[in-house]
Short mmCIF file of C-alpha atoms in Angstrom, two decimals:
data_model
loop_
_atom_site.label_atom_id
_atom_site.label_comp_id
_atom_site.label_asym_id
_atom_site.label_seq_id
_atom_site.Cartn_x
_atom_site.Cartn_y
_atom_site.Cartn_z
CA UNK A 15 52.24 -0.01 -51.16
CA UNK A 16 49.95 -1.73 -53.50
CA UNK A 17 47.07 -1.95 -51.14
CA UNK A 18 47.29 1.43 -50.27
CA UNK A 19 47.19 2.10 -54.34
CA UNK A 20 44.10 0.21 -54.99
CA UNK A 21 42.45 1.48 -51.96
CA UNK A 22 43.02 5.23 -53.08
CA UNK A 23 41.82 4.00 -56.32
CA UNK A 24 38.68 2.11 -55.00
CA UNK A 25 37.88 4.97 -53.15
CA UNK A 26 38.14 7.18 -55.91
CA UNK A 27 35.54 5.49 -58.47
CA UNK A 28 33.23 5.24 -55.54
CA UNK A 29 33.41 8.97 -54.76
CA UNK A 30 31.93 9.73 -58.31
CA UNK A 31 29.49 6.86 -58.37
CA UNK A 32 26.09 7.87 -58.66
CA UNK A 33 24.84 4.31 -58.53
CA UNK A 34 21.11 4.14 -57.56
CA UNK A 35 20.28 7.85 -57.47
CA UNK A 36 17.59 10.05 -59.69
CA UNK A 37 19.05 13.33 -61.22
CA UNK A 38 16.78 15.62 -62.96
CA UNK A 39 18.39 17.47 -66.10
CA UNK A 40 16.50 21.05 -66.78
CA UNK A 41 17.15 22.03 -70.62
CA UNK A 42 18.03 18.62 -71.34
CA UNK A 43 17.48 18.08 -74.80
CA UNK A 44 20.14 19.56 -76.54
CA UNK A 45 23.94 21.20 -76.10
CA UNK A 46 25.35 21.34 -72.78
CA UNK A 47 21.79 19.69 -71.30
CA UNK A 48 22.19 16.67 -73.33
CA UNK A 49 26.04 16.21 -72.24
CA UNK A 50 25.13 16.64 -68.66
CA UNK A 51 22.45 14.33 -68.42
CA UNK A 52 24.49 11.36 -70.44
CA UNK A 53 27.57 11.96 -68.63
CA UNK A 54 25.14 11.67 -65.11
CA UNK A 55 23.89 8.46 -66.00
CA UNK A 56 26.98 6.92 -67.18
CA UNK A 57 28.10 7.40 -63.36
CA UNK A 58 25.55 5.62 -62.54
CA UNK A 59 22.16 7.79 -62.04
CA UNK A 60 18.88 7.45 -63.61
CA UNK A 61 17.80 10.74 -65.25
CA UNK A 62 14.52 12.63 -65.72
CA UNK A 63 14.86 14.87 -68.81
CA UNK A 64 13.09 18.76 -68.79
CA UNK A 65 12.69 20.11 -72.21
CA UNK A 66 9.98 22.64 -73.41
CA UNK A 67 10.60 20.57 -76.58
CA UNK A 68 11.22 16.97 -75.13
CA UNK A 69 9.74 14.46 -76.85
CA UNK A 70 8.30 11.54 -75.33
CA UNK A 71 9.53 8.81 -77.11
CA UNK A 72 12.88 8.10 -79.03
CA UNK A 73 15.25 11.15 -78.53
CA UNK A 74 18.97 11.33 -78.38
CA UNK A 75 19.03 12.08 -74.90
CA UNK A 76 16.79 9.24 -74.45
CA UNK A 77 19.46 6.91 -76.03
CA UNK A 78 22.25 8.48 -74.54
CA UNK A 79 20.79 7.65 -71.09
CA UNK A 80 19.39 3.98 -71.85
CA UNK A 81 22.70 3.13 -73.80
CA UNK A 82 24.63 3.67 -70.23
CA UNK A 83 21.44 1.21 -68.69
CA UNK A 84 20.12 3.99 -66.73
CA UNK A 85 15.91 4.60 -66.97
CA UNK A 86 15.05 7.89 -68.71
CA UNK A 87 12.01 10.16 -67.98
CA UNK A 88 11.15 12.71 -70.28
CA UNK A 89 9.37 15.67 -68.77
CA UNK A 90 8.38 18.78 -71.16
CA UNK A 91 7.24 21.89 -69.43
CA UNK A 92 7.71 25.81 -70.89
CA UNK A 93 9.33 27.67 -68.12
CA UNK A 94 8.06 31.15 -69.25
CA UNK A 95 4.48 29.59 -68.27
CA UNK A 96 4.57 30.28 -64.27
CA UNK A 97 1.81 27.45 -63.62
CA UNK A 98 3.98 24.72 -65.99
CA UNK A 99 6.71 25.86 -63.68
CA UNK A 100 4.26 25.06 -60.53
CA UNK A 101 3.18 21.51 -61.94
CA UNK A 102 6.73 20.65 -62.71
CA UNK A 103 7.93 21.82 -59.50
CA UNK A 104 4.97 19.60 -57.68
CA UNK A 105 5.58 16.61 -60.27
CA UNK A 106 9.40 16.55 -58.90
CA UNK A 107 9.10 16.98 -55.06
CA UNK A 108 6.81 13.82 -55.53
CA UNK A 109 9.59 12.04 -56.61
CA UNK A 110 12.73 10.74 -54.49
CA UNK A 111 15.08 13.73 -56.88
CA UNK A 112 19.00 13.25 -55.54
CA UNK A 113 20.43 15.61 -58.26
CA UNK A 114 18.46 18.66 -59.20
CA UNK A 115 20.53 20.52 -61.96
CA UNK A 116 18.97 23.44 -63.26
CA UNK A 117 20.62 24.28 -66.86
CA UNK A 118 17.81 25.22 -68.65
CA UNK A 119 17.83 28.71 -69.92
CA UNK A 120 17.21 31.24 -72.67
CA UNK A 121 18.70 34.99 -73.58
CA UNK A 122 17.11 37.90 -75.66
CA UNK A 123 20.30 40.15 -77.61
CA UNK A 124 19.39 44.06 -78.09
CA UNK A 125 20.81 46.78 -76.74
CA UNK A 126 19.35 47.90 -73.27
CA UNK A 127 17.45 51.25 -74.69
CA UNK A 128 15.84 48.81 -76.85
CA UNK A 129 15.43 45.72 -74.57
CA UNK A 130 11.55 45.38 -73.91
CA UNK A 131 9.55 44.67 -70.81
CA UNK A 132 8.83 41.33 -72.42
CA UNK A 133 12.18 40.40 -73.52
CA UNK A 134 13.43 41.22 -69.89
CA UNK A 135 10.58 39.36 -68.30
CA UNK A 136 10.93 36.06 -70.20
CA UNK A 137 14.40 36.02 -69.25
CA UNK A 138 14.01 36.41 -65.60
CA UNK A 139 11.03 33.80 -65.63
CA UNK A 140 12.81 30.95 -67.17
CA UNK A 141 16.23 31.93 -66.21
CA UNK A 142 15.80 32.71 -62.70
CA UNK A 143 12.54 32.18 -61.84
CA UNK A 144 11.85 28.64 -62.28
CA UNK A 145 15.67 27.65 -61.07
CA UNK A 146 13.96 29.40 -57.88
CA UNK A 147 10.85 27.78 -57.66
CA UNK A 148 12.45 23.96 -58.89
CA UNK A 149 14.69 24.88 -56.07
CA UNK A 150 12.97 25.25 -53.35
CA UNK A 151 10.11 22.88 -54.08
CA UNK A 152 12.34 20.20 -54.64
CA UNK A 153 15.01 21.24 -51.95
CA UNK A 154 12.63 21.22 -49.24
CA UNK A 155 12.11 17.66 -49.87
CA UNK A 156 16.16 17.04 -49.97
CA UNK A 157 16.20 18.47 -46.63
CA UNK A 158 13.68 16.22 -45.60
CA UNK A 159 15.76 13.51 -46.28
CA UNK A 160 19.00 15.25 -45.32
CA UNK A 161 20.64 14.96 -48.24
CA UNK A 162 20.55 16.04 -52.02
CA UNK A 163 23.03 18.59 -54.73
CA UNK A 164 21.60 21.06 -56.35
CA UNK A 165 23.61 22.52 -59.76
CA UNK A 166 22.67 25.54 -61.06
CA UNK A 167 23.45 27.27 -64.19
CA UNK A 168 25.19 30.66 -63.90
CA UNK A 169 27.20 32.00 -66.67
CA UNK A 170 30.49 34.07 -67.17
CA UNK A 171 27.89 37.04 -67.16
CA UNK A 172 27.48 35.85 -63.57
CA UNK A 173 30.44 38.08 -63.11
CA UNK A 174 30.92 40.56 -65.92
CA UNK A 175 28.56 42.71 -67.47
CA UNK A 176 28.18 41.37 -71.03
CA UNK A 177 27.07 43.93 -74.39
CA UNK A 178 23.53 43.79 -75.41
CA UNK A 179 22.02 41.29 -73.07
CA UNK A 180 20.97 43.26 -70.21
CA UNK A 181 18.39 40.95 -68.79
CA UNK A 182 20.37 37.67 -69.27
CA UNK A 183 22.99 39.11 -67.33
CA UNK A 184 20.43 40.20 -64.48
CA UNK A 185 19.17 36.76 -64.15
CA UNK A 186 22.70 35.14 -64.21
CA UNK A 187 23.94 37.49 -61.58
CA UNK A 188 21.20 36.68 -59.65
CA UNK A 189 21.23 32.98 -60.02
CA UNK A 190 24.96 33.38 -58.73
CA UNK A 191 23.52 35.11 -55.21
CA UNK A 192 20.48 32.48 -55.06
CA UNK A 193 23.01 29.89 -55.36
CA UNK A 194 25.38 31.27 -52.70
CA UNK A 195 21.93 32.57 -50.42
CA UNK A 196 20.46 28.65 -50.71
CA UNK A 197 24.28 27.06 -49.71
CA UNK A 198 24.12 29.59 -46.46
CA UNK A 199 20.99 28.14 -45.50
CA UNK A 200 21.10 24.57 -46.56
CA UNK A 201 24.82 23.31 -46.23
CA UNK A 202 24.62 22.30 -42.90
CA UNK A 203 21.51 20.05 -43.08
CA UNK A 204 23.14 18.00 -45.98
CA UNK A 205 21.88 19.66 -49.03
CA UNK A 206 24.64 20.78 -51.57
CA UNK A 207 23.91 24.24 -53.81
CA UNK A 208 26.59 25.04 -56.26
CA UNK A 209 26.84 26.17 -59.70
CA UNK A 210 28.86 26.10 -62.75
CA UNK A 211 29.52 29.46 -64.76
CA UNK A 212 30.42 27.99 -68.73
CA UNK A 213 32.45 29.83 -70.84
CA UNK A 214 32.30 29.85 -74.28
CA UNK A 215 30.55 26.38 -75.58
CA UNK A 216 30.61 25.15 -79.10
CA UNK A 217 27.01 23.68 -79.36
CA UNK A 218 24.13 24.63 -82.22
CA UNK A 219 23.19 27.73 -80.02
CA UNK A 220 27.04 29.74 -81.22
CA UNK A 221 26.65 28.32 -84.26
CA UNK A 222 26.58 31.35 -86.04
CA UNK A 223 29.26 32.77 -83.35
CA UNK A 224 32.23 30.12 -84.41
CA UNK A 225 30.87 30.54 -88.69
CA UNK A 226 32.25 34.04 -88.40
CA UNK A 227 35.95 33.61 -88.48
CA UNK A 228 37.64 36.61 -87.38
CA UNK A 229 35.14 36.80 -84.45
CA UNK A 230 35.58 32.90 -83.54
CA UNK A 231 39.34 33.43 -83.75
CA UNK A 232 39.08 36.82 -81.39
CA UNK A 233 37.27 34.78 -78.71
CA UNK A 234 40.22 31.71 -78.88
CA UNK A 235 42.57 34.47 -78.80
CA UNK A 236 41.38 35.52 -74.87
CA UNK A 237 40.93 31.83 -73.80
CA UNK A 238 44.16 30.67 -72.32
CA UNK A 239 43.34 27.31 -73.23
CA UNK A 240 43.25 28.24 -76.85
CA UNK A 241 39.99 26.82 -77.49
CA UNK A 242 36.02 26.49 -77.63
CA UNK A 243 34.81 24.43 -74.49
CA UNK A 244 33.02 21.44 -75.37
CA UNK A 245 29.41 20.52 -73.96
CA UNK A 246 31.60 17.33 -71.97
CA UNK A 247 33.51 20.12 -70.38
CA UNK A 248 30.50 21.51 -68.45
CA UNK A 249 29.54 18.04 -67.50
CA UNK A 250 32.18 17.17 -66.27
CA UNK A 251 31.81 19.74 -63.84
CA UNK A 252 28.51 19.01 -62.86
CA UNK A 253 29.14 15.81 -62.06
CA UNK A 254 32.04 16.04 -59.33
CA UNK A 255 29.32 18.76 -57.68
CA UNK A 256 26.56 16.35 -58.20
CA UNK A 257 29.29 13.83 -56.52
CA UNK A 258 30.69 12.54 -53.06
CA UNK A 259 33.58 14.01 -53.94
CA UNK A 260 31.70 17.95 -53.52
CA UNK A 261 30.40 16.88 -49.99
CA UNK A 262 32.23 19.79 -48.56
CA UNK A 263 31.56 22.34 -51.67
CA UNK A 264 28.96 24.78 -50.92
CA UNK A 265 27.78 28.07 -52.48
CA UNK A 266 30.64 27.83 -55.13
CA UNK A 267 30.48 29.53 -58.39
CA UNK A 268 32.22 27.13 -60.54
CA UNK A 269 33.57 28.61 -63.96
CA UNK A 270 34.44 26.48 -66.38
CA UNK A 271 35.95 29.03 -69.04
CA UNK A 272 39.38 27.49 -70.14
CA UNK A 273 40.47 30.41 -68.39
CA UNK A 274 38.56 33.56 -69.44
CA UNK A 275 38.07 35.01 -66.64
CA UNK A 276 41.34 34.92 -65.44
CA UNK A 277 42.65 36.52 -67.96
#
């Protein structure tokens, strides 16, 4: 009976050991980027770090990576600038990338009569766009090698409609049905596509969101868990998808909402 215990539990840790492979962190800098990217490398993965703001030397994602004794690469490219997207997408499929997990993102908040052409555009480009192009530039080279995860970023909006952010829920959506159309193609020649949908995050960008009590308390009031996810939630997420343990996950939608949606 013991044997059979610590077997179980050898086989466990080794399932979510990430021990000698690369995993590139899009949006890394900050939030739910930051948490992803530190919680990678503490199982065991060296991390290249995508920020339009990233800076190339001390950072606390930087720290956060080398404190776990992983190596840390900071990358910085703006992914509403198509030909940044290009170079970074060309940069990565040079490299030997295990983990692709495309997080970053932006949104625009007006109401659609008043959403602009621009707004709608920058949203799609570094929303859905580049998690395209990063895809498939750095998937082809997974398949090559018959094996890689990639982790998008999709959002609650990935299945409701959302008030005042029409084009952040367009690219969402349709980083749901990439996900799902890249898993149909790809699962059976060892490449992984999955994403996680967050819920409700306390991080600097809903600041302003938790300051306002009565609307803070409103949003508690429809999680069933009762509270604000944390950036550590997310990542822990992404890592059993980035893990042995998701070899047989494909094309999932993964929300991690303390129960939002099922309410």
């Amino acid at each position: 009976m013991s044997n059979t215990g610590t077997f179980v539990s050898t086989t466990l840790v080794d399932l979510f050991s990430l021990d000698g492979e690369l995993a590139v962190v899009t949006g890394a800098n900050q939030g739910i980027g930051l948490a992803m990217a530190t919680t990678l490398a503490r199982a065991g993965a060296d991390v290249v770090g995508v920020s339009n703001s990233m800076p190339t030397g001390p950072s606390e994602v930087r720290s956060a990576v080398e404190e776990a004794g992983r190596t840390f690469t900071p990358l910085r490219a703006d992914f509403a600038d198509r030909d940044a997207v290009a170079a970074l997408a060309a940069d990565l499929a040079a490299r030997e990338v295990d983990i692709l997990v495309n997080n970053g993102g932006t949104i625009r908040r007006t109401p659609a009569t008043l959403h602009s052409d621009a707004d709608f555009d920058v949203v799609m480009d570094i929303n859905l766009r580049a998690t395209w192009v990063l895809s498939r530039e750095v998937g082809r080279t997974m398949l090559e090698r018959g094996h890689g995860k990639i982790i998008n970023t999709a959002s609650m909006l990935s299945f409701q409609g959302g008030i005042n952010v029409p084009g952040y829920t367009a690219s969402k959506s349709a980083v749901a049905g990439l996900t799902k159309a890249l898993a149909n193609e790809w699962a059976g020649r060892g490449v992984n596509v999955n994403a996680v949908a967050p819920g409700y995050v306390a991080t600097a960008n809903t600041a302003d969101l938790r300051a306002d009590a009565d609307r803070s308390q409103g949003i508690i009031d429809r999680i069933p868990a009762g509270r604000w996810a944390l950036p550590t939630d997310i990542a822990g997420a992404v890592l059993f998808l980035a893990s042995r343990a998701a070899d047989y996950v494909n094309g999932v939608v993964l929300p991690v909402d303390g129960g939002w949606l099922a309410r």
